[in-house]
Amino acid sequence: MTDMAKAVRLMIFDVDGVMTDGSLYYTDAGEELKAFNSLDGHGLKMLRASGVKLAIITGRTSKLVEKRAKDLGVDYLYQGAHDKRASYEELLLAAGVSKDACGYMGDDVIDIPVMRRVAFAVAVPDSPELVRKHAHYITGSPGGRGAVREVCEYLMQAQGTLDAAMAPYLA
């Protein structure tokens, strides 16, 4: 599994249930709210700084996700992707990477078509069993509660970049 993670140059994430706990909050005015984990966010920034490009493919469309992606320096954002496989194929061309250099983290059956096509597929522990069956790695932490950070550190450890990323904090 470490060899699969070592090859990842583009890591792709779903949002609801992965970068968030999957809950959808709405105000009385119909405005959507999402809670993102700051530890996950710092993990994404460290992973990107280590040389791994970041992408989001999500079935929903939200200005919140657009803002979060921009704040984190996400390289590619695909929203409203009801056919995630088509968005994934488009992303491969845009990023100029092969499927052997891609990882994907998802939590539901809509994510399986991409999970089956990447070198390193990740699921969160509260994913349906069918999704977990298609994962190479299942996080210990749930979505929106450190699962993304766990994957970022796992990739960096596999690629030999984690110690350098942590060094400034330990000096």
PDB file of C-alpha atoms in Angstrom:
ATOM      1  CA  MET A   1       0.000   0.000   0.000  1.00  0.00           C
ATOM      2  CA  THR A   2       2.880   2.338   0.730  1.00  0.00           C
ATOM      3  CA  ASP A   3       4.123   1.864  -2.840  1.00  0.00           C
ATOM      4  CA  MET A   4       0.727   2.996  -4.146  1.00  0.00           C
ATOM      5  CA  ALA A   5       0.857   6.106  -1.953  1.00  0.00           C
ATOM      6  CA  LYS A   6       4.439   6.809  -2.959  1.00  0.00           C
ATOM      7  CA  ALA A   7       3.398   7.215  -6.614  1.00  0.00           C
ATOM      8  CA  VAL A   8       0.641   9.795  -5.975  1.00  0.00           C
ATOM      9  CA  ARG A   9       1.311  13.182  -7.604  1.00  0.00           C
ATOM     10  CA  LEU A  10      -2.336  14.316  -7.694  1.00  0.00           C
ATOM     11  CA  MET A  11      -4.655  13.663  -4.756  1.00  0.00           C
ATOM     12  CA  ILE A  12      -8.373  14.149  -5.379  1.00  0.00           C
ATOM     13  CA  PHE A  13     -10.964  14.642  -2.650  1.00  0.00           C
ATOM     14  CA  ASP A  14     -14.720  14.510  -2.393  1.00  0.00           C
ATOM     15  CA  VAL A  15     -16.215  17.141  -0.065  1.00  0.00           C
ATOM     16  CA  ASP A  16     -19.359  16.063   1.795  1.00  0.00           C
ATOM     17  CA  GLY A  17     -18.491  13.169   4.081  1.00  0.00           C
ATOM     18  CA  VAL A  18     -14.743  13.529   3.450  1.00  0.00           C
ATOM     19  CA  MET A  19     -13.729  17.164   3.972  1.00  0.00           C
ATOM     20  CA  THR A  20     -16.869  17.619   6.103  1.00  0.00           C
ATOM     21  CA  ASP A  21     -18.774  15.203   8.327  1.00  0.00           C
ATOM     22  CA  GLY A  22     -21.438  14.917   5.633  1.00  0.00           C
ATOM     23  CA  SER A  23     -24.041  16.974   7.461  1.00  0.00           C
ATOM     24  CA  LEU A  24     -25.820  19.620   5.416  1.00  0.00           C
ATOM     25  CA  TYR A  25     -26.937  22.721   7.287  1.00  0.00           C
ATOM     26  CA  TYR A  26     -29.384  25.272   5.902  1.00  0.00           C
ATOM     27  CA  THR A  27     -30.394  28.644   7.295  1.00  0.00           C
ATOM     28  CA  ASP A  28     -34.034  29.779   7.222  1.00  0.00           C
ATOM     29  CA  ALA A  29     -33.073  31.836   4.181  1.00  0.00           C
ATOM     30  CA  GLY A  30     -31.986  28.643   2.389  1.00  0.00           C
ATOM     31  CA  GLU A  31     -28.273  29.377   2.646  1.00  0.00           C
ATOM     32  CA  GLU A  32     -26.084  26.278   2.914  1.00  0.00           C
ATOM     33  CA  LEU A  33     -23.464  25.969   5.661  1.00  0.00           C
ATOM     34  CA  LYS A  34     -20.582  23.494   5.950  1.00  0.00           C
ATOM     35  CA  ALA A  35     -18.011  22.909   8.681  1.00  0.00           C
ATOM     36  CA  PHE A  36     -14.432  22.231   7.567  1.00  0.00           C
ATOM     37  CA  ASN A  37     -11.746  20.905   9.900  1.00  0.00           C
ATOM     38  CA  SER A  38      -8.724  23.178  10.312  1.00  0.00           C
ATOM     39  CA  LEU A  39      -6.376  20.212  10.898  1.00  0.00           C
ATOM     40  CA  ASP A  40      -7.469  18.792   7.550  1.00  0.00           C
ATOM     41  CA  GLY A  41      -6.839  22.167   5.950  1.00  0.00           C
ATOM     42  CA  HIS A  42      -3.288  22.392   7.247  1.00  0.00           C
ATOM     43  CA  GLY A  43      -2.660  18.830   6.094  1.00  0.00           C
ATOM     44  CA  LEU A  44      -3.764  19.787   2.587  1.00  0.00           C
ATOM     45  CA  LYS A  45      -1.464  22.816   2.595  1.00  0.00           C
ATOM     46  CA  MET A  46       1.478  20.673   3.716  1.00  0.00           C
ATOM     47  CA  LEU A  47       0.722  18.013   1.092  1.00  0.00           C
ATOM     48  CA  ARG A  48       0.583  20.632  -1.640  1.00  0.00           C
ATOM     49  CA  ALA A  49       3.838  22.191  -0.424  1.00  0.00           C
ATOM     50  CA  SER A  50       5.436  18.738  -0.632  1.00  0.00           C
ATOM     51  CA  GLY A  51       4.770  18.693  -4.385  1.00  0.00           C
ATOM     52  CA  VAL A  52       1.461  16.808  -4.609  1.00  0.00           C
ATOM     53  CA  LYS A  53      -1.234  18.640  -6.568  1.00  0.00           C
ATOM     54  CA  LEU A  54      -4.707  18.847  -5.046  1.00  0.00           C
ATOM     55  CA  ALA A  55      -8.103  18.463  -6.675  1.00  0.00           C
ATOM     56  CA  ILE A  56     -11.717  18.359  -5.578  1.00  0.00           C
ATOM     57  CA  ILE A  57     -14.482  16.549  -7.414  1.00  0.00           C
ATOM     58  CA  THR A  58     -17.848  17.014  -5.743  1.00  0.00           C
ATOM     59  CA  GLY A  59     -21.402  16.307  -6.797  1.00  0.00           C
ATOM     60  CA  ARG A  60     -22.771  19.426  -5.144  1.00  0.00           C
ATOM     61  CA  THR A  61     -22.130  23.058  -6.085  1.00  0.00           C
ATOM     62  CA  SER A  62     -21.344  25.556  -3.369  1.00  0.00           C
ATOM     63  CA  LYS A  63     -19.659  28.943  -3.076  1.00  0.00           C
ATOM     64  CA  LEU A  64     -18.380  27.720   0.298  1.00  0.00           C
ATOM     65  CA  VAL A  65     -16.436  24.933  -1.403  1.00  0.00           C
ATOM     66  CA  GLU A  66     -15.062  27.363  -3.976  1.00  0.00           C
ATOM     67  CA  LYS A  67     -13.834  29.643  -1.177  1.00  0.00           C
ATOM     68  CA  ARG A  68     -12.359  26.765   0.823  1.00  0.00           C
ATOM     69  CA  ALA A  69     -10.569  25.415  -2.253  1.00  0.00           C
ATOM     70  CA  LYS A  70      -9.106  28.844  -2.979  1.00  0.00           C
ATOM     71  CA  ASP A  71      -8.003  29.322   0.643  1.00  0.00           C
ATOM     72  CA  LEU A  72      -6.212  25.967   0.588  1.00  0.00           C
ATOM     73  CA  GLY A  73      -4.587  26.433  -2.820  1.00  0.00           C
ATOM     74  CA  VAL A  74      -6.452  23.536  -4.418  1.00  0.00           C
ATOM     75  CA  ASP A  75      -5.205  23.264  -7.983  1.00  0.00           C
ATOM     76  CA  TYR A  76      -8.356  21.869  -9.633  1.00  0.00           C
ATOM     77  CA  LEU A  77     -12.009  22.162  -8.628  1.00  0.00           C
ATOM     78  CA  TYR A  78     -14.914  20.304 -10.232  1.00  0.00           C
ATOM     79  CA  GLN A  79     -18.337  21.017  -8.731  1.00  0.00           C
ATOM     80  CA  GLY A  80     -21.749  19.703  -9.761  1.00  0.00           C
ATOM     81  CA  ALA A  81     -20.039  16.520 -10.929  1.00  0.00           C
ATOM     82  CA  HIS A  82     -22.874  14.016 -11.035  1.00  0.00           C
ATOM     83  CA  ASP A  83     -20.714  11.799 -13.237  1.00  0.00           C
ATOM     84  CA  LYS A  84     -17.469  11.895 -11.305  1.00  0.00           C
ATOM     85  CA  ARG A  85     -15.783   9.552 -13.762  1.00  0.00           C
ATOM     86  CA  ALA A  86     -16.203  12.106 -16.568  1.00  0.00           C
ATOM     87  CA  SER A  87     -14.804  14.871 -14.350  1.00  0.00           C
ATOM     88  CA  TYR A  88     -11.907  12.604 -13.406  1.00  0.00           C
ATOM     89  CA  GLU A  89     -11.067  11.926 -17.067  1.00  0.00           C
ATOM     90  CA  GLU A  90     -11.168  15.678 -17.761  1.00  0.00           C
ATOM     91  CA  LEU A  91      -8.943  16.292 -14.721  1.00  0.00           C
ATOM     92  CA  LEU A  92      -6.326  13.801 -15.917  1.00  0.00           C
ATOM     93  CA  LEU A  93      -6.003  15.747 -19.157  1.00  0.00           C
ATOM     94  CA  ALA A  94      -5.956  19.144 -17.440  1.00  0.00           C
ATOM     95  CA  ALA A  95      -3.347  18.071 -14.886  1.00  0.00           C
ATOM     96  CA  GLY A  96      -1.260  16.103 -17.357  1.00  0.00           C
ATOM     97  CA  VAL A  97      -0.965  13.075 -15.068  1.00  0.00           C
ATOM     98  CA  SER A  98      -1.675   9.400 -15.558  1.00  0.00           C
ATOM     99  CA  LYS A  99      -4.101   7.386 -13.445  1.00  0.00           C
ATOM    100  CA  ASP A 100      -1.070   5.648 -11.923  1.00  0.00           C
ATOM    101  CA  ALA A 101      -0.112   8.940 -10.271  1.00  0.00           C
ATOM    102  CA  CYS A 102      -3.565   9.695  -8.819  1.00  0.00           C
ATOM    103  CA  GLY A 103      -5.240   9.093  -5.503  1.00  0.00           C
ATOM    104  CA  TYR A 104      -8.886   9.658  -4.603  1.00  0.00           C
ATOM    105  CA  MET A 105     -10.687   9.931  -1.292  1.00  0.00           C
ATOM    106  CA  GLY A 106     -14.436   9.366  -1.184  1.00  0.00           C
ATOM    107  CA  ASP A 107     -17.232   8.185   1.060  1.00  0.00           C
ATOM    108  CA  ASP A 108     -20.213   7.063  -1.015  1.00  0.00           C
ATOM    109  CA  VAL A 109     -21.175   4.955  -4.030  1.00  0.00           C
ATOM    110  CA  ILE A 110     -20.955   7.952  -6.376  1.00  0.00           C
ATOM    111  CA  ASP A 111     -17.187   7.871  -5.675  1.00  0.00           C
ATOM    112  CA  ILE A 112     -16.632   4.225  -6.681  1.00  0.00           C
ATOM    113  CA  PRO A 113     -16.156   4.867 -10.442  1.00  0.00           C
ATOM    114  CA  VAL A 114     -13.170   7.114  -9.651  1.00  0.00           C
ATOM    115  CA  MET A 115     -11.881   4.938  -6.807  1.00  0.00           C
ATOM    116  CA  ARG A 116     -11.696   2.005  -9.234  1.00  0.00           C
ATOM    117  CA  ARG A 117      -9.530   4.011 -11.660  1.00  0.00           C
ATOM    118  CA  VAL A 118      -6.856   5.503  -9.409  1.00  0.00           C
ATOM    119  CA  ALA A 119      -3.647   4.031  -8.025  1.00  0.00           C
ATOM    120  CA  PHE A 120      -4.566   4.823  -4.410  1.00  0.00           C
ATOM    121  CA  ALA A 121      -8.224   4.809  -3.294  1.00  0.00           C
ATOM    122  CA  VAL A 122      -9.200   5.946   0.205  1.00  0.00           C
ATOM    123  CA  ALA A 123     -12.482   5.730   2.105  1.00  0.00           C
ATOM    124  CA  VAL A 124     -13.574   6.997   5.500  1.00  0.00           C
ATOM    125  CA  PRO A 125     -14.668   4.416   8.098  1.00  0.00           C
ATOM    126  CA  ASP A 126     -18.341   5.364   8.038  1.00  0.00           C
ATOM    127  CA  SER A 127     -18.584   4.791   4.272  1.00  0.00           C
ATOM    128  CA  PRO A 128     -20.974   2.082   3.124  1.00  0.00           C
ATOM    129  CA  GLU A 129     -19.403  -1.379   2.995  1.00  0.00           C
ATOM    130  CA  LEU A 130     -19.410  -1.408  -0.816  1.00  0.00           C
ATOM    131  CA  VAL A 131     -17.293   1.762  -0.872  1.00  0.00           C
ATOM    132  CA  ARG A 132     -14.860   0.397   1.712  1.00  0.00           C
ATOM    133  CA  LYS A 133     -14.430  -2.730  -0.441  1.00  0.00           C
ATOM    134  CA  HIS A 134     -13.029  -0.531  -3.228  1.00  0.00           C
ATOM    135  CA  ALA A 135     -10.562   1.303  -0.980  1.00  0.00           C
ATOM    136  CA  HIS A 136      -6.875   0.527  -0.636  1.00  0.00           C
ATOM    137  CA  TYR A 137      -6.834   2.458   2.640  1.00  0.00           C
ATOM    138  CA  ILE A 138      -9.585   3.211   5.160  1.00  0.00           C
ATOM    139  CA  THR A 139      -8.875   6.059   7.548  1.00  0.00           C
ATOM    140  CA  GLY A 140      -9.169   5.676  11.297  1.00  0.00           C
ATOM    141  CA  SER A 141     -10.677   9.147  11.569  1.00  0.00           C
ATOM    142  CA  PRO A 142     -14.135   9.961  10.197  1.00  0.00           C
ATOM    143  CA  GLY A 143     -14.814  12.476   7.440  1.00  0.00           C
ATOM    144  CA  GLY A 144     -14.589  16.083   8.600  1.00  0.00           C
ATOM    145  CA  ARG A 145     -12.785  14.985  11.759  1.00  0.00           C
ATOM    146  CA  GLY A 146      -9.173  14.506  10.686  1.00  0.00           C
ATOM    147  CA  ALA A 147      -9.518  11.884   7.926  1.00  0.00           C
ATOM    148  CA  VAL A 148      -8.068  14.216   5.283  1.00  0.00           C
ATOM    149  CA  ARG A 149      -5.126  15.127   7.539  1.00  0.00           C
ATOM    150  CA  GLU A 150      -4.483  11.432   8.150  1.00  0.00           C
ATOM    151  CA  VAL A 151      -4.301  10.750   4.412  1.00  0.00           C
ATOM    152  CA  CYS A 152      -2.091  13.782   3.768  1.00  0.00           C
ATOM    153  CA  GLU A 153       0.395  12.638   6.410  1.00  0.00           C
ATOM    154  CA  TYR A 154       0.227   9.046   5.165  1.00  0.00           C
ATOM    155  CA  LEU A 155       1.108  10.172   1.639  1.00  0.00           C
ATOM    156  CA  MET A 156       3.895  12.421   2.872  1.00  0.00           C
ATOM    157  CA  GLN A 157       5.317   9.623   5.045  1.00  0.00           C
ATOM    158  CA  ALA A 158       5.259   7.235   2.061  1.00  0.00           C
ATOM    159  CA  GLN A 159       6.953   9.844  -0.129  1.00  0.00           C
ATOM    160  CA  GLY A 160       9.580  10.784   2.456  1.00  0.00           C
ATOM    161  CA  THR A 161       8.450  14.402   2.841  1.00  0.00           C
ATOM    162  CA  LEU A 162       6.707  14.345   6.239  1.00  0.00           C
ATOM    163  CA  ASP A 163       9.802  14.874   8.387  1.00  0.00           C
ATOM    164  CA  ALA A 164      10.819  17.949   6.394  1.00  0.00           C
ATOM    165  CA  ALA A 165       7.288  19.356   6.688  1.00  0.00           C
ATOM    166  CA  MET A 166       7.295  18.875  10.466  1.00  0.00           C
ATOM    167  CA  ALA A 167      10.860  20.103  11.046  1.00  0.00           C
ATOM    168  CA  PRO A 168       9.984  23.836  11.320  1.00  0.00           C
ATOM    169  CA  TYR A 169       7.543  23.058  14.133  1.00  0.00           C
ATOM    170  CA  LEU A 170      10.069  20.975  16.058  1.00  0.00           C
ATOM    171  CA  ALA A 171      13.022  23.384  15.824  1.00  0.00           C
TER     172      ALA A 171
END
